XYZ file of C-alpha atoms in Angstrom:
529
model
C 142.961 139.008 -46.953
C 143.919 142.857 -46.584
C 142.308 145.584 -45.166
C 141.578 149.361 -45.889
C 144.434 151.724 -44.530
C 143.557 151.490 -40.728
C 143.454 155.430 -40.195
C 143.853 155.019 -36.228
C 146.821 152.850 -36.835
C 149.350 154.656 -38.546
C 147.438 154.214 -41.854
C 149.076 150.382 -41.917
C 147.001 147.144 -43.530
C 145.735 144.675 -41.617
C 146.551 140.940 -42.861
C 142.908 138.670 -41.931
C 144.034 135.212 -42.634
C 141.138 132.702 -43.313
C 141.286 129.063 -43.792
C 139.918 128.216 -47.363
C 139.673 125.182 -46.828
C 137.527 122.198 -45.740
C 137.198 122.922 -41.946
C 137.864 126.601 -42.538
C 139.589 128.597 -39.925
C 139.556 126.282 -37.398
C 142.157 123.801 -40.168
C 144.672 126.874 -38.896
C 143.946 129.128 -35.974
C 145.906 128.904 -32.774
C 143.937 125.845 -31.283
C 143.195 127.657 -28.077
C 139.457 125.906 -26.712
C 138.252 128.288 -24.515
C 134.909 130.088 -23.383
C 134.275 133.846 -22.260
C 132.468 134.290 -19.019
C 128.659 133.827 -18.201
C 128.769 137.417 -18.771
C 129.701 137.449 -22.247
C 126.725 135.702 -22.812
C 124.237 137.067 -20.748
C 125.135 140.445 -22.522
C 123.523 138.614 -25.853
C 120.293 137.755 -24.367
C 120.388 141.761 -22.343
C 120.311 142.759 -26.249
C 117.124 141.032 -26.871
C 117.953 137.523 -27.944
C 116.137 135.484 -25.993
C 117.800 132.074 -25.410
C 121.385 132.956 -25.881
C 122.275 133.874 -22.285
C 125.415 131.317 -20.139
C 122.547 128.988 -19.116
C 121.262 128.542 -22.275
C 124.662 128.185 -24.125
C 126.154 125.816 -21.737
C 124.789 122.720 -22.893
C 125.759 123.073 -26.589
C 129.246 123.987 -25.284
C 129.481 120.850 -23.397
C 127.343 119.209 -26.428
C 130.185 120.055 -29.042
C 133.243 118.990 -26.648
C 135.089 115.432 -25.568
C 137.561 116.820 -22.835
C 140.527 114.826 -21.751
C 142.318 115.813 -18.308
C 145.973 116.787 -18.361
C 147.819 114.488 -17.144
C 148.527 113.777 -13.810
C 152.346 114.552 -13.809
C 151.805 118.163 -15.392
C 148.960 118.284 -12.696
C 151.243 118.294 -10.068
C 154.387 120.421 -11.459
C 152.237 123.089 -13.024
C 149.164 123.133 -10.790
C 146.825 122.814 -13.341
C 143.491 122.442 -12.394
C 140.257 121.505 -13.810
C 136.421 120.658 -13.385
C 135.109 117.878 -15.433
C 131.605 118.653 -15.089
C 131.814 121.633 -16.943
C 133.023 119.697 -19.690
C 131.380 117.910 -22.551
C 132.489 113.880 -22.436
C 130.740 113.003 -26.258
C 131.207 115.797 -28.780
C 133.107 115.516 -32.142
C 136.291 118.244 -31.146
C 138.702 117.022 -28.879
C 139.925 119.241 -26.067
C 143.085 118.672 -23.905
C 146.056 119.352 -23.004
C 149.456 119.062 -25.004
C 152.043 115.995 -24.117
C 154.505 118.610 -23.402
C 154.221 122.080 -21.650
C 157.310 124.497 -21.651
C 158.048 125.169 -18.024
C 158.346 129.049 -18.372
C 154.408 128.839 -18.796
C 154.266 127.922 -15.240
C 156.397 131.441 -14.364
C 153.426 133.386 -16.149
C 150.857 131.666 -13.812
C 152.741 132.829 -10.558
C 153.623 136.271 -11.644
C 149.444 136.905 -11.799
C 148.841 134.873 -8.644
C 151.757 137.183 -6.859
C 150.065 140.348 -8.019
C 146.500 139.121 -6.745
C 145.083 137.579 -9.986
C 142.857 134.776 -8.898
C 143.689 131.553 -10.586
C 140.065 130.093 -12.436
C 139.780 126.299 -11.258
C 138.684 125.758 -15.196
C 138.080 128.054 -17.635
C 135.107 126.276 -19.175
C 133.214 127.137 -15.959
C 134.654 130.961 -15.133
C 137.084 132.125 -18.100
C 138.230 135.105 -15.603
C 141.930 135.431 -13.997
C 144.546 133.387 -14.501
C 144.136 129.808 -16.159
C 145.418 126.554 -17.896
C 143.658 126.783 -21.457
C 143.410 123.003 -22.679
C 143.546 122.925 -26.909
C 141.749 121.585 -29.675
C 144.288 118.423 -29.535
C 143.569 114.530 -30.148
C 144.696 112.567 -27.121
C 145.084 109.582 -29.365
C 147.491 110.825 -31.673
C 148.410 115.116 -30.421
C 147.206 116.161 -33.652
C 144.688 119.049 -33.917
C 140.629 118.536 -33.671
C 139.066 120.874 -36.521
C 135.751 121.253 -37.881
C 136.392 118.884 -40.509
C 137.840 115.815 -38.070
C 134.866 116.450 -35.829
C 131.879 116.814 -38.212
C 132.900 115.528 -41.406
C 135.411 112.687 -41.557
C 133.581 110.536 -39.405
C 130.475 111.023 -41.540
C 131.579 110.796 -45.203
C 129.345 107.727 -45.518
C 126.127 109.048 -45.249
C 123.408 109.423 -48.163
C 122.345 112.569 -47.545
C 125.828 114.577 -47.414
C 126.880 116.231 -50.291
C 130.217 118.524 -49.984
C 131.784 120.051 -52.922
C 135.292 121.696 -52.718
C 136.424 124.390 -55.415
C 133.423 126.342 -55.602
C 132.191 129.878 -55.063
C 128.663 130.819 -54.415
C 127.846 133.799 -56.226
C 124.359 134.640 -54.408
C 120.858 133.623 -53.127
C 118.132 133.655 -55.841
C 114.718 134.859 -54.321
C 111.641 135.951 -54.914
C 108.614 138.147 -53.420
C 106.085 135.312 -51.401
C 103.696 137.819 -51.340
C 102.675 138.845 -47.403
C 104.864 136.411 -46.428
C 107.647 138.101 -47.439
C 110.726 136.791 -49.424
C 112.012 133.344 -50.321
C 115.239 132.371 -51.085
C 114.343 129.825 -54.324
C 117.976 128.607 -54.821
C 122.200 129.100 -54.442
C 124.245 129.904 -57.529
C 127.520 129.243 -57.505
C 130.397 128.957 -59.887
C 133.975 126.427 -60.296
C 136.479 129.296 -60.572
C 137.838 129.727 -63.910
C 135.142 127.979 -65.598
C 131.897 129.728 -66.907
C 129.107 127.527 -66.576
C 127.085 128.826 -63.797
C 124.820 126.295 -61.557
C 121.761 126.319 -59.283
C 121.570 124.458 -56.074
C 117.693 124.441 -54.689
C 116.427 123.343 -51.129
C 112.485 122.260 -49.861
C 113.041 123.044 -46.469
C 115.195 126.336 -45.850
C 118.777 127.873 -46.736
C 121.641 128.048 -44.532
C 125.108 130.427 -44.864
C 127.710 129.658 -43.062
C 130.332 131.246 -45.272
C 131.926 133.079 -42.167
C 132.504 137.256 -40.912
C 134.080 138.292 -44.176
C 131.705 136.334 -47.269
C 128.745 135.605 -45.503
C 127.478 139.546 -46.023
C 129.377 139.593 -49.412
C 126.992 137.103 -50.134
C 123.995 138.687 -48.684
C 124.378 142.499 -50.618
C 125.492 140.263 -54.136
C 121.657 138.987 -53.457
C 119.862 141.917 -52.878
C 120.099 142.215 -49.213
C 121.661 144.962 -47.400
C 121.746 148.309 -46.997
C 119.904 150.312 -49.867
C 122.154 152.577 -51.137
C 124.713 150.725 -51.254
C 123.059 148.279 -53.410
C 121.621 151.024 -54.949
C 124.775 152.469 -55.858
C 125.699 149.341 -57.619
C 122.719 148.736 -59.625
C 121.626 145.484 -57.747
C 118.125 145.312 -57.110
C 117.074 146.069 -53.693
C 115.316 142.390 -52.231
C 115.705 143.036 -48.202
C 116.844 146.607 -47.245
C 119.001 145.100 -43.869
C 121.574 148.508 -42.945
C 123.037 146.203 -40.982
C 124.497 143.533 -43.152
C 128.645 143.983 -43.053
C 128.307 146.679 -40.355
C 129.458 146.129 -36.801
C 132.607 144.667 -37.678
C 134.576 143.173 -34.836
C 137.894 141.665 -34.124
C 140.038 141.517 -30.926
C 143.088 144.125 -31.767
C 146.057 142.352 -30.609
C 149.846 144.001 -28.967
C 152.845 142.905 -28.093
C 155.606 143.005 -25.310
C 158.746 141.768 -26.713
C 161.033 140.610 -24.220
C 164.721 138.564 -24.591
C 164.531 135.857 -21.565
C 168.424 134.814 -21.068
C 167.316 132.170 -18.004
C 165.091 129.322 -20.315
C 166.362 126.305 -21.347
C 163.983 125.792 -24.896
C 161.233 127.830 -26.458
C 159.052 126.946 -29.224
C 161.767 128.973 -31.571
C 164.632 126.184 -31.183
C 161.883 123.671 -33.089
C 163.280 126.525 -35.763
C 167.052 127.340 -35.124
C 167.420 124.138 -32.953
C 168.121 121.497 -35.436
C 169.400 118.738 -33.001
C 166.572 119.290 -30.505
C 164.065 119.471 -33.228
C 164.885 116.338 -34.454
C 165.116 114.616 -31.280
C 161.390 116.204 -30.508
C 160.684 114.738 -34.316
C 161.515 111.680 -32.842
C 159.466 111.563 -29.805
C 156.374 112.274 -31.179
C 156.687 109.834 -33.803
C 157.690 107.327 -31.132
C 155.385 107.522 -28.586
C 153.377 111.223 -29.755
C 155.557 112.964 -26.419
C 157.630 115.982 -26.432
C 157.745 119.427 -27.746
C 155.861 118.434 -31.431
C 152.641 118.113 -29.307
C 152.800 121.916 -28.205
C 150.761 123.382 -30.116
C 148.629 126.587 -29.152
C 149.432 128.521 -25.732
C 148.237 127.314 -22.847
C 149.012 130.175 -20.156
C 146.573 132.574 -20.599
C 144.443 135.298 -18.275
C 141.319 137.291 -18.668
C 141.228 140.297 -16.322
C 138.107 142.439 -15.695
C 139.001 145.980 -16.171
C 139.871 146.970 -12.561
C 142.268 144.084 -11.986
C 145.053 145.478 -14.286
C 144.424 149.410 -14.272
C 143.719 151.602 -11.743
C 141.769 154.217 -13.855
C 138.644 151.881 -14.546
C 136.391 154.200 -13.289
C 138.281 156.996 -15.505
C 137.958 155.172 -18.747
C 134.435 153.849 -18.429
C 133.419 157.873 -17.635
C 135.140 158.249 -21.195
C 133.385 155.447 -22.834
C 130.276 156.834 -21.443
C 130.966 160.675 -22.188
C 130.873 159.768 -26.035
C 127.408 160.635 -27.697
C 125.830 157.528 -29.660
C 127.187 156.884 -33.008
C 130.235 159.577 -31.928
C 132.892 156.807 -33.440
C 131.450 155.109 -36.060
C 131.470 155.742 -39.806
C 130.522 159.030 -41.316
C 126.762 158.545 -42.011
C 126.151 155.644 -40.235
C 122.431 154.075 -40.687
C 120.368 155.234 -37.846
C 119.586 151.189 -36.994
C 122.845 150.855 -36.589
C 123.738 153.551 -34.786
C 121.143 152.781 -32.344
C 122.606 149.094 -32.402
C 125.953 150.029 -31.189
C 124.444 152.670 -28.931
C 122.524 149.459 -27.444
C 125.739 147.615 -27.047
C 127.665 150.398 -25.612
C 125.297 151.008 -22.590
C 125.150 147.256 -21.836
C 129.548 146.469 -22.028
C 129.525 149.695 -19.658
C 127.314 148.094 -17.592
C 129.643 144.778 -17.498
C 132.948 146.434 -17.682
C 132.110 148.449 -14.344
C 131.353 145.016 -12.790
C 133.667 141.683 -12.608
C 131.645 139.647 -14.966
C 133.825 140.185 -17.929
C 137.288 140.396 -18.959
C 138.292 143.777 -20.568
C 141.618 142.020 -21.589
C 143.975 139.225 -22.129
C 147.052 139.137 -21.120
C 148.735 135.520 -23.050
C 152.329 133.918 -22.538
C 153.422 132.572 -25.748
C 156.432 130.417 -23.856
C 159.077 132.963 -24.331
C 162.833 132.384 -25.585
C 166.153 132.457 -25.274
C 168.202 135.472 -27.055
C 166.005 136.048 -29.456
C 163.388 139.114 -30.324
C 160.185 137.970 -30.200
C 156.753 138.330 -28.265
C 156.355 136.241 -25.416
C 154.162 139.073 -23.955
C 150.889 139.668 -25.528
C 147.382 141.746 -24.690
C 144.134 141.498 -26.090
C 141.343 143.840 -25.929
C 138.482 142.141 -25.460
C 135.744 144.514 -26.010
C 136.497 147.239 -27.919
C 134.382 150.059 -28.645
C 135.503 150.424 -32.251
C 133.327 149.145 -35.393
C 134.434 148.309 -38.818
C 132.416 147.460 -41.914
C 132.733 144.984 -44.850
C 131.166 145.968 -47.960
C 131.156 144.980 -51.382
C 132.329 147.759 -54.217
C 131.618 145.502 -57.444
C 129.337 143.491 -58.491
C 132.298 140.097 -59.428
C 131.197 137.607 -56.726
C 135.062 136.910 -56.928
C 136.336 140.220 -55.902
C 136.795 140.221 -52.374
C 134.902 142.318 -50.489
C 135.961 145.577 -48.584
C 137.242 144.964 -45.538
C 137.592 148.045 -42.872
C 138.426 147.335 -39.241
C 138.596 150.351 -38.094
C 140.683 149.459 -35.105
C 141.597 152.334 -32.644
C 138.143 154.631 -34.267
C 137.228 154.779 -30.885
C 140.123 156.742 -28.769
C 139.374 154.794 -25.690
C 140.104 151.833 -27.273
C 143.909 152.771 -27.043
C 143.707 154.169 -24.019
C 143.271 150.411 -22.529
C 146.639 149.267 -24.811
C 148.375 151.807 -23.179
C 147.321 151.040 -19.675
C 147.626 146.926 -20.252
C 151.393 147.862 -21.813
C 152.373 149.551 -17.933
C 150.539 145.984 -16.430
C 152.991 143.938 -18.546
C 155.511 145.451 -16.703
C 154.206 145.158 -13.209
C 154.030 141.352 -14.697
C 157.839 141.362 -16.007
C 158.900 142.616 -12.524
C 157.585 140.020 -10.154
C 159.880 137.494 -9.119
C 158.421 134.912 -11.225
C 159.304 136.431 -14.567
C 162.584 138.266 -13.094
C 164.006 134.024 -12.487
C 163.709 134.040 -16.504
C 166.144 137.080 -16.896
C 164.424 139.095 -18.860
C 165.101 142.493 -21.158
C 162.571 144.382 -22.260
C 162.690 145.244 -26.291
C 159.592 146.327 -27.298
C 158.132 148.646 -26.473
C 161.442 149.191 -24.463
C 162.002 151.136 -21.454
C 162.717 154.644 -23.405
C 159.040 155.155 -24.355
C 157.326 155.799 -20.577
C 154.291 158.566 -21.628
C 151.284 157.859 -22.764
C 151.390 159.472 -25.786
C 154.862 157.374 -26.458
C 153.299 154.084 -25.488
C 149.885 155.135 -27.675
C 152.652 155.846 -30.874
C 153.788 152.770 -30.322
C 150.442 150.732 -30.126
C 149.530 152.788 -33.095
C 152.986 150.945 -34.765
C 152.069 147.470 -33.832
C 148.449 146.609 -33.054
C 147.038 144.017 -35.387
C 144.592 141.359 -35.276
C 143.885 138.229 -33.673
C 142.136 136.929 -36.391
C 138.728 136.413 -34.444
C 136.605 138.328 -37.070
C 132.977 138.394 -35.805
C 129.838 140.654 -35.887
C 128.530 141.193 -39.664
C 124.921 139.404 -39.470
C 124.550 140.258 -35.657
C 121.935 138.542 -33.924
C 119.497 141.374 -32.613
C 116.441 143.577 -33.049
C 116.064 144.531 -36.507
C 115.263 148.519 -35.101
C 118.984 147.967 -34.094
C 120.630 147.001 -37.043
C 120.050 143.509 -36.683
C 120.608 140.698 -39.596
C 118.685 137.485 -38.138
C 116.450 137.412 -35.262
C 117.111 135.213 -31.727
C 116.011 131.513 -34.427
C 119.674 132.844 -36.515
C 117.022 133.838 -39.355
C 117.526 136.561 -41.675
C 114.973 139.257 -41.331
C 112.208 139.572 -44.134
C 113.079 136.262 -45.401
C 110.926 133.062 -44.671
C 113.487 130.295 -45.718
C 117.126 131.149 -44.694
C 119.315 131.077 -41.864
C 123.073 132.326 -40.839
C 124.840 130.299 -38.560
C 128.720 131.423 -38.162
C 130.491 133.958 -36.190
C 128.694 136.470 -37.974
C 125.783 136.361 -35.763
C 127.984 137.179 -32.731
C 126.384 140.616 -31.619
C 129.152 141.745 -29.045
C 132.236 139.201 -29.263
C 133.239 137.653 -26.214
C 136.065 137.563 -24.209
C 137.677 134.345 -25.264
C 139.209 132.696 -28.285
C 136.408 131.959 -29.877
C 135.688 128.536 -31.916
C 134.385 127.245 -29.278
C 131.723 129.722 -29.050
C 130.978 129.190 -33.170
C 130.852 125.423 -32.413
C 128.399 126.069 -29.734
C 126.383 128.182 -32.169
C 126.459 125.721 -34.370
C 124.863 122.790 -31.748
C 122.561 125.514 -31.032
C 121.095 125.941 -34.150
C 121.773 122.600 -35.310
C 118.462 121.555 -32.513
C 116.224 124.867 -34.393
C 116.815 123.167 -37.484
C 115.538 119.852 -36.694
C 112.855 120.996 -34.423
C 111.411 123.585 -36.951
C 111.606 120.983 -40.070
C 111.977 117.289 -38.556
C 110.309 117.062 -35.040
């Protein structure tokens, strides 16, 4: 999908790629299996959802999770280190560690440890500093563990699972219960290209998990949003939530593009390599070794704020200068300008502290002679809010889709300070043993103003959409309350990275699958316990 012109970047699209398939997203993302901090979490709860706090989460992280060490050989040339009781040993994904791991990953790791980074023993346990990410990978066969592996495959046989591919709901069908508010009564939904139109009805309750972008398409085609915008498009007005498609959040995502002239294979040469390719074709087909089991990165670190700049204290005084609502949309609901008001005084909170990372800094294995971006950053909690929205009333249009990246000025204020800690990074010894040349953003632009043009150029996203049903107060802006259900409605539910309030510092299907455990136990113990 396409954004809106992003005004704060240049006035360039944004691409948003999402998996349309069985499994969704997690069929093609980047197979990174990570959590964010306790913090991340704890800053849920500190919103006023009760039960979503580190402690709380944990289990369902472990719940959703079979972890397999690396093994023992890459244990002792990388240093790779774990802690298996902050792993899961019986969930449906798969998380582990590739059969192969490029050695330059292992530079990465000792150019943070050299400039002070602590290295995390395991992620899963304290996803801050510098760490060994393990992937969504099968240790049987190195193939990726997705949604649809995990949860469906192994369950095709049962009675009481129905899945049908190829069609599009077009929206909830309610109706007024009287004091107890509204009920959703059943799901219409369409085969594209065909015009009979059918009706799917529950006894129990209603659950969308349709994802960031269509799960609020699917909410204002039914009636339930913000008023004048369904107002403006003559659909009748069932829940008036401001907050449905608002607080749209991604992680904006830059590059460092260097040319290393010291490294023997990359992940490229599976491209322009032919002979190595096939011999790597070979292995894994042989014996599932070599390169063809690489897939995600690996070499990864989150950094709290005054680890990699040494104006925290500046930039959080500039966060906190700004008046509430100062950055969002013209005529932003009052709910949800309190909302991200809420928000903004708890991350200031965090970011002065260690609990969080502010950004990632990721080594994407680097090659030879060729211009690419071994070198990326991450902001991890940006101020900035974007909004999806609906502009017809065609259940197959797709919806609006407005990022907003960069709306807040502060935002690229921490790109330009995270582009000057890449090159602390290139200069350690560690990354200077790979020979590298710096081509982006390259060594002409040194000002701020030069290094925010260029983040302006190249900032896009990193496809972790999140935030459009948050989970808080409904005086906030809030879609579903702390149980994931919708607010003035007796009979549905939202469980997907919509809910996400503030998005954490991670990659983060983990953190949807851990939703999902989470509200699988609500379910059952509100309708079968």
């Amino acid at each position: 999908m396409t954004t809106e012109p992003q005004t704060f970047l240049a006035g360039r699209h944004q691409s948003l790629t999402i998996g349309r398939a069985l499994g969704g997203s997690s069929l093609l993302n980047g197979m990174m299996f990570d959590r964010g901090s306790p913090g991340d979490y704890d800053m849920w709860e500190e919103l006023g959802n009760e039960g979503w706090g580190w402690k709380d989460l944990l289990p369902y992280f472990k719940k959703s999770e079979t972890f397999t060490p690396p093994k023992p050989e890459h244990v002792k040339e990388f240093g790779i280190t774990y802690d298996p009781s902050a792993h899961g040993t019986t969930g449906y994904v798969q998380s582990g560690y590739p059969n192969f791991i490029y050695p330059q990953n292992k530079n990465f790791q000792d150019a943070l440890i050299s400039l002070g980074v602590s290295q995390s023993k395991d992620q899963a346990g304290s996803a801050l500093g510098v760490f060994w990410s393990p992937n969504t990978i099968d240790p049987k066969n190195m193939t990726r563990s997705y949604s649809r592996s995990a949860y469906y495959d192994k369950f095709t046989g049962r009675k009481n699972l129905h899945v049908m591919t190829s069609r599009h709901v077009t929206k909830l069908l309610t109706k007024t219960g009287g004091s107890k508010g509204v009920k959703v009564t059943g799901i219409e939904f369409v085969e594209p290209g065909k015009s009979k139109v059918y009706v799917v009805r529950a006894n129990k309750e209603y659950i969308v998990s349709a994802g960031s972008i269509h799960t609020p398409q699917i909410l204002q085609l039914s009636g339930i949003g913000q008023k004048s915008l369904l107002k403006s498009l003559g659909i009748p007005v069932v829940v008036n939530l401001p907050g449905v498609g608002q607080n749209f959040q991604d992680h904006p995502f830059g590059t460092t593009s260097l040319e290393l002239n010291n490294v023997e294979h990359s992940i490229w040469d599976l491209d322009r390599n032919a002979t190595w390719d096939a011999l790597q074709k070979d292995l894994f087909y042989a014996s599932r070794e070599g390169a063809w089991t690489a897939g995600g990165p690996n070499s990864v670190a989150f950094l709290p704020l005054s680890t990699w700049t040494d104006r925290s204290e500046e930039l959080i005084a500039s966060y906190a200068s700004q008046t509430a609502g100062q950055y969002l949309r013209n005529n932003s609901d009052p709910a949800v300008t309190a909302g991200h008001n809420a928000q903004r005084k708890i991350m200031l909170k965090y970011l002065a502290t260690d609990k969080i990372a502010a950004m990632e800094f990721i080594w994407l294995s680097g090659s030879a002679r060729r211009f690419q971006m071994p070198l990326a950053i991450s902001a991890q909690h940006p101020f900035s809010r974007g909004h999806i929205e609906i502009n017809t009333t065609d259940p197959l249009a797709r919806p609006v889709l407005d990022l907003r990246t960069g709306s807040n000025p502060v935002d690229l204020d921490l790109f330009i300070e995270a582009f000057r800690y890449n090159r602390r990074i290139i200069q350690t010894p560690a990354i200077q043993a790979l020979a590298p040349n710096e081509l982006t953003p390259g060594l002409l632009l040194q000002s701020d103003e030069e290094l925010r043009d260029y983040a302006k150029n190249i900032i896009s996203t990193m496809f972790h959409p999140s935030g459009t049903s948050a989970m808080q107060p409904r005086k906030l802006g809030g879609v579903v309350n702390n149980k994931l259900q919708v607010y003035g409605i007796t009979n549905l539910r939202i469980v997907d990275a919509s809910i996400i309030p503030m998005t954490p510092a991670t990659h983060i299907v983990s953190t949807v699958y851990a939703i999902a455990e989470k509200a699988a136990d609500m379910i059952k113990a509100a309708n079968f316990v």
